[in-house]
């Protein structure tokens, strides 16, 4: 049985390579995925990458309820608290939120703890897609990939079942604040 079979996830934010990598891993694991992408070009590209196993919609469409059957979602992957907040009514109790921008993760985690919802964040740094060639390499001596950030985000959402309010640096040892 695929790892994420029977699970639903929403990936919403800035439609970055990290968002697409998260969606790909979820789809590969058997999850139903809704990915928000802003431009028609981004939506076409994401649809081609993900195939029919995922729905790719505009960010505005996500706020009206992720699925028409009224069922909730297990995981929300969002860039910020403000992006994740409109999805809270659809998030199942005991679910998980992973932010790709770690600001206010502790406060948001405390707010949702009574529903058993875990909130964590990844803090990517020195990632290939965002590198402009001028930043120093981290101690690991190479740039990271969106796939590596996606694996960390999925760990926080699915395997870190007694972790909330955590900020996981995915920066090759650079120590991003």
PDB file of C-alpha atoms in Angstrom, residues 3-162:
ATOM      1  CA  UNK A   3       2.639   5.446   2.018  1.00  0.00           C
ATOM      2  CA  UNK A   4       0.100   8.285   1.772  1.00  0.00           C
ATOM      3  CA  UNK A   5      -2.888   6.352   0.371  1.00  0.00           C
ATOM      4  CA  UNK A   6      -6.183   7.659   1.699  1.00  0.00           C
ATOM      5  CA  UNK A   7      -4.622  10.966   2.719  1.00  0.00           C
ATOM      6  CA  UNK A   8      -5.463  14.392   1.330  1.00  0.00           C
ATOM      7  CA  UNK A   9      -3.104  17.325   1.166  1.00  0.00           C
ATOM      8  CA  UNK A  10      -3.227  20.926   0.037  1.00  0.00           C
ATOM      9  CA  UNK A  11      -0.036  22.601  -1.123  1.00  0.00           C
ATOM     10  CA  UNK A  12      -0.464  26.350  -1.392  1.00  0.00           C
ATOM     11  CA  UNK A  13       1.868  29.311  -1.336  1.00  0.00           C
ATOM     12  CA  UNK A  14       4.206  30.826  -3.845  1.00  0.00           C
ATOM     13  CA  UNK A  15       4.175  27.931  -6.367  1.00  0.00           C
ATOM     14  CA  UNK A  16       7.905  27.362  -5.947  1.00  0.00           C
ATOM     15  CA  UNK A  17       9.973  24.355  -6.901  1.00  0.00           C
ATOM     16  CA  UNK A  18       9.680  23.297  -3.242  1.00  0.00           C
ATOM     17  CA  UNK A  19       5.859  23.285  -3.451  1.00  0.00           C
ATOM     18  CA  UNK A  20       5.990  21.183  -6.607  1.00  0.00           C
ATOM     19  CA  UNK A  21       8.502  18.766  -5.044  1.00  0.00           C
ATOM     20  CA  UNK A  22       6.210  18.312  -2.013  1.00  0.00           C
ATOM     21  CA  UNK A  23       3.227  17.670  -4.280  1.00  0.00           C
ATOM     22  CA  UNK A  24       5.211  15.150  -6.365  1.00  0.00           C
ATOM     23  CA  UNK A  25       6.264  13.113  -3.332  1.00  0.00           C
ATOM     24  CA  UNK A  26       2.706  13.095  -2.005  1.00  0.00           C
ATOM     25  CA  UNK A  27       1.310  11.950  -5.359  1.00  0.00           C
ATOM     26  CA  UNK A  28       3.992   9.262  -5.656  1.00  0.00           C
ATOM     27  CA  UNK A  29       2.931   8.060  -2.210  1.00  0.00           C
ATOM     28  CA  UNK A  30      -0.723   7.770  -3.192  1.00  0.00           C
ATOM     29  CA  UNK A  31      -2.181  10.940  -1.645  1.00  0.00           C
ATOM     30  CA  UNK A  32      -4.881  13.069  -3.205  1.00  0.00           C
ATOM     31  CA  UNK A  33      -3.239  16.444  -3.756  1.00  0.00           C
ATOM     32  CA  UNK A  34      -4.517  19.908  -4.480  1.00  0.00           C
ATOM     33  CA  UNK A  35      -1.754  22.286  -5.590  1.00  0.00           C
ATOM     34  CA  UNK A  36      -2.276  26.008  -6.008  1.00  0.00           C
ATOM     35  CA  UNK A  37      -0.350  27.759  -8.756  1.00  0.00           C
ATOM     36  CA  UNK A  38      -0.813  31.411  -9.661  1.00  0.00           C
ATOM     37  CA  UNK A  39      -0.222  31.771 -13.371  1.00  0.00           C
ATOM     38  CA  UNK A  40      -1.616  29.728 -16.258  1.00  0.00           C
ATOM     39  CA  UNK A  41       1.966  28.763 -17.172  1.00  0.00           C
ATOM     40  CA  UNK A  42       2.671  27.510 -13.627  1.00  0.00           C
ATOM     41  CA  UNK A  43      -0.605  25.552 -13.610  1.00  0.00           C
ATOM     42  CA  UNK A  44       0.134  23.949 -16.978  1.00  0.00           C
ATOM     43  CA  UNK A  45       3.655  23.011 -15.924  1.00  0.00           C
ATOM     44  CA  UNK A  46       2.533  21.575 -12.579  1.00  0.00           C
ATOM     45  CA  UNK A  47      -0.299  19.632 -14.217  1.00  0.00           C
ATOM     46  CA  UNK A  48       2.142  18.098 -16.700  1.00  0.00           C
ATOM     47  CA  UNK A  49       4.563  17.186 -13.885  1.00  0.00           C
ATOM     48  CA  UNK A  50       1.927  15.712 -11.559  1.00  0.00           C
ATOM     49  CA  UNK A  51      -0.433  14.079 -14.016  1.00  0.00           C
ATOM     50  CA  UNK A  52      -4.016  13.214 -13.226  1.00  0.00           C
ATOM     51  CA  UNK A  53      -3.267  12.249  -9.632  1.00  0.00           C
ATOM     52  CA  UNK A  54      -3.361  15.898  -8.546  1.00  0.00           C
ATOM     53  CA  UNK A  55      -5.614  18.875  -9.105  1.00  0.00           C
ATOM     54  CA  UNK A  56      -3.856  22.114  -9.914  1.00  0.00           C
ATOM     55  CA  UNK A  57      -5.957  25.219  -9.280  1.00  0.00           C
ATOM     56  CA  UNK A  58      -5.653  28.955  -8.759  1.00  0.00           C
ATOM     57  CA  UNK A  59      -4.880  30.113  -5.209  1.00  0.00           C
ATOM     58  CA  UNK A  60      -8.346  31.712  -5.028  1.00  0.00           C
ATOM     59  CA  UNK A  61     -10.022  28.355  -5.728  1.00  0.00           C
ATOM     60  CA  UNK A  62      -8.368  26.767  -2.689  1.00  0.00           C
ATOM     61  CA  UNK A  63     -10.043  29.176  -0.268  1.00  0.00           C
ATOM     62  CA  UNK A  64     -13.508  27.969  -1.295  1.00  0.00           C
ATOM     63  CA  UNK A  65     -12.974  24.475   0.029  1.00  0.00           C
ATOM     64  CA  UNK A  66     -10.412  22.082  -1.289  1.00  0.00           C
ATOM     65  CA  UNK A  67     -12.786  19.276  -2.295  1.00  0.00           C
ATOM     66  CA  UNK A  68     -16.393  19.400  -3.356  1.00  0.00           C
ATOM     67  CA  UNK A  69     -17.300  16.255  -1.383  1.00  0.00           C
ATOM     68  CA  UNK A  70     -16.957  18.142   1.907  1.00  0.00           C
ATOM     69  CA  UNK A  71     -14.242  15.841   3.213  1.00  0.00           C
ATOM     70  CA  UNK A  72     -11.386  17.388   5.107  1.00  0.00           C
ATOM     71  CA  UNK A  73      -7.672  17.388   4.471  1.00  0.00           C
ATOM     72  CA  UNK A  74      -4.954  15.695   6.457  1.00  0.00           C
ATOM     73  CA  UNK A  75      -2.061  18.012   5.633  1.00  0.00           C
ATOM     74  CA  UNK A  76      -1.571  21.616   4.641  1.00  0.00           C
ATOM     75  CA  UNK A  77       1.744  22.792   3.235  1.00  0.00           C
ATOM     76  CA  UNK A  78       1.830  26.583   3.004  1.00  0.00           C
ATOM     77  CA  UNK A  79       4.379  29.349   2.754  1.00  0.00           C
ATOM     78  CA  UNK A  80       2.995  31.407   5.638  1.00  0.00           C
ATOM     79  CA  UNK A  81       0.484  31.324   8.493  1.00  0.00           C
ATOM     80  CA  UNK A  82      -1.711  33.768   6.563  1.00  0.00           C
ATOM     81  CA  UNK A  83      -1.852  31.375   3.616  1.00  0.00           C
ATOM     82  CA  UNK A  84      -2.631  28.356   5.819  1.00  0.00           C
ATOM     83  CA  UNK A  85      -5.245  30.041   8.030  1.00  0.00           C
ATOM     84  CA  UNK A  86      -8.166  29.973   5.509  1.00  0.00           C
ATOM     85  CA  UNK A  87      -7.716  26.198   5.200  1.00  0.00           C
ATOM     86  CA  UNK A  88      -8.125  25.487   8.922  1.00  0.00           C
ATOM     87  CA  UNK A  89     -11.879  24.776   8.687  1.00  0.00           C
ATOM     88  CA  UNK A  90     -11.066  21.983   6.207  1.00  0.00           C
ATOM     89  CA  UNK A  91      -8.122  20.531   8.137  1.00  0.00           C
ATOM     90  CA  UNK A  92      -8.996  17.382  10.040  1.00  0.00           C
ATOM     91  CA  UNK A  93      -8.296  17.279  13.759  1.00  0.00           C
ATOM     92  CA  UNK A  94      -4.999  15.481  14.296  1.00  0.00           C
ATOM     93  CA  UNK A  95      -3.660  16.716  10.959  1.00  0.00           C
ATOM     94  CA  UNK A  96      -0.491  18.596  10.226  1.00  0.00           C
ATOM     95  CA  UNK A  97       0.575  21.963   8.875  1.00  0.00           C
ATOM     96  CA  UNK A  98       4.066  22.553   7.534  1.00  0.00           C
ATOM     97  CA  UNK A  99       5.161  26.084   6.741  1.00  0.00           C
ATOM     98  CA  UNK A 100       7.973  26.851   4.324  1.00  0.00           C
ATOM     99  CA  UNK A 101       8.552  30.204   5.999  1.00  0.00           C
ATOM    100  CA  UNK A 102       9.132  29.628   9.716  1.00  0.00           C
ATOM    101  CA  UNK A 103       7.852  32.942  11.098  1.00  0.00           C
ATOM    102  CA  UNK A 104       5.333  32.606  13.954  1.00  0.00           C
ATOM    103  CA  UNK A 105       5.441  28.800  13.947  1.00  0.00           C
ATOM    104  CA  UNK A 106       5.341  28.584  17.769  1.00  0.00           C
ATOM    105  CA  UNK A 107       2.294  30.816  18.128  1.00  0.00           C
ATOM    106  CA  UNK A 108       0.403  29.018  15.352  1.00  0.00           C
ATOM    107  CA  UNK A 109       1.275  25.629  16.877  1.00  0.00           C
ATOM    108  CA  UNK A 110      -0.051  26.721  20.281  1.00  0.00           C
ATOM    109  CA  UNK A 111      -3.254  27.967  18.659  1.00  0.00           C
ATOM    110  CA  UNK A 112      -3.986  24.602  17.011  1.00  0.00           C
ATOM    111  CA  UNK A 113      -2.778  22.229  19.729  1.00  0.00           C
ATOM    112  CA  UNK A 114      -6.281  21.780  21.182  1.00  0.00           C
ATOM    113  CA  UNK A 115      -7.343  20.168  17.880  1.00  0.00           C
ATOM    114  CA  UNK A 116      -4.326  17.883  17.905  1.00  0.00           C
ATOM    115  CA  UNK A 117      -2.981  19.644  14.820  1.00  0.00           C
ATOM    116  CA  UNK A 118       0.785  19.771  14.650  1.00  0.00           C
ATOM    117  CA  UNK A 119       2.387  22.857  13.111  1.00  0.00           C
ATOM    118  CA  UNK A 120       6.029  22.826  12.090  1.00  0.00           C
ATOM    119  CA  UNK A 121       8.221  24.638   9.603  1.00  0.00           C
ATOM    120  CA  UNK A 122      11.116  23.975   7.323  1.00  0.00           C
ATOM    121  CA  UNK A 123      13.667  26.736   6.906  1.00  0.00           C
ATOM    122  CA  UNK A 124      15.286  26.244   3.511  1.00  0.00           C
ATOM    123  CA  UNK A 125      18.573  27.917   2.753  1.00  0.00           C
ATOM    124  CA  UNK A 126      21.144  27.555  -0.027  1.00  0.00           C
ATOM    125  CA  UNK A 127      18.678  25.801  -2.316  1.00  0.00           C
ATOM    126  CA  UNK A 128      19.532  25.456  -6.024  1.00  0.00           C
ATOM    127  CA  UNK A 129      16.380  27.134  -7.291  1.00  0.00           C
ATOM    128  CA  UNK A 130      16.952  30.270  -5.245  1.00  0.00           C
ATOM    129  CA  UNK A 131      20.725  30.563  -5.572  1.00  0.00           C
ATOM    130  CA  UNK A 132      22.117  33.519  -7.484  1.00  0.00           C
ATOM    131  CA  UNK A 133      25.715  32.335  -7.412  1.00  0.00           C
ATOM    132  CA  UNK A 134      26.910  34.968  -4.950  1.00  0.00           C
ATOM    133  CA  UNK A 135      26.103  33.253  -1.652  1.00  0.00           C
ATOM    134  CA  UNK A 136      28.813  31.171   0.027  1.00  0.00           C
ATOM    135  CA  UNK A 137      28.338  27.427   0.013  1.00  0.00           C
ATOM    136  CA  UNK A 138      27.194  25.874   3.288  1.00  0.00           C
ATOM    137  CA  UNK A 139      29.483  23.555   5.269  1.00  0.00           C
ATOM    138  CA  UNK A 140      28.214  20.546   3.281  1.00  0.00           C
ATOM    139  CA  UNK A 141      29.925  22.138   0.265  1.00  0.00           C
ATOM    140  CA  UNK A 142      26.986  22.120  -2.146  1.00  0.00           C
ATOM    141  CA  UNK A 143      23.604  23.663  -2.732  1.00  0.00           C
ATOM    142  CA  UNK A 144      20.554  21.760  -1.606  1.00  0.00           C
ATOM    143  CA  UNK A 145      17.596  20.779  -3.753  1.00  0.00           C
ATOM    144  CA  UNK A 146      13.868  21.371  -3.566  1.00  0.00           C
ATOM    145  CA  UNK A 147      13.509  17.587  -3.243  1.00  0.00           C
ATOM    146  CA  UNK A 148      15.581  17.627  -0.036  1.00  0.00           C
ATOM    147  CA  UNK A 149      13.353  20.334   1.445  1.00  0.00           C
ATOM    148  CA  UNK A 150      10.269  18.350   0.399  1.00  0.00           C
ATOM    149  CA  UNK A 151      11.519  15.239   2.212  1.00  0.00           C
ATOM    150  CA  UNK A 152      12.039  17.277   5.394  1.00  0.00           C
ATOM    151  CA  UNK A 153       8.563  18.840   5.086  1.00  0.00           C
ATOM    152  CA  UNK A 154       6.941  15.426   4.614  1.00  0.00           C
ATOM    153  CA  UNK A 155       8.823  14.063   7.616  1.00  0.00           C
ATOM    154  CA  UNK A 156       7.401  16.862   9.756  1.00  0.00           C
ATOM    155  CA  UNK A 157       3.882  16.311   8.399  1.00  0.00           C
ATOM    156  CA  UNK A 158       3.726  12.537   8.644  1.00  0.00           C
ATOM    157  CA  UNK A 159       6.429  10.967  10.817  1.00  0.00           C
ATOM    158  CA  UNK A 160       7.105  13.594  13.481  1.00  0.00           C
ATOM    159  CA  UNK A 161       3.922  12.751  15.367  1.00  0.00           C
ATOM    160  CA  UNK A 162       5.049  14.221  18.696  1.00  0.00           C
TER     161      UNK A 162
END
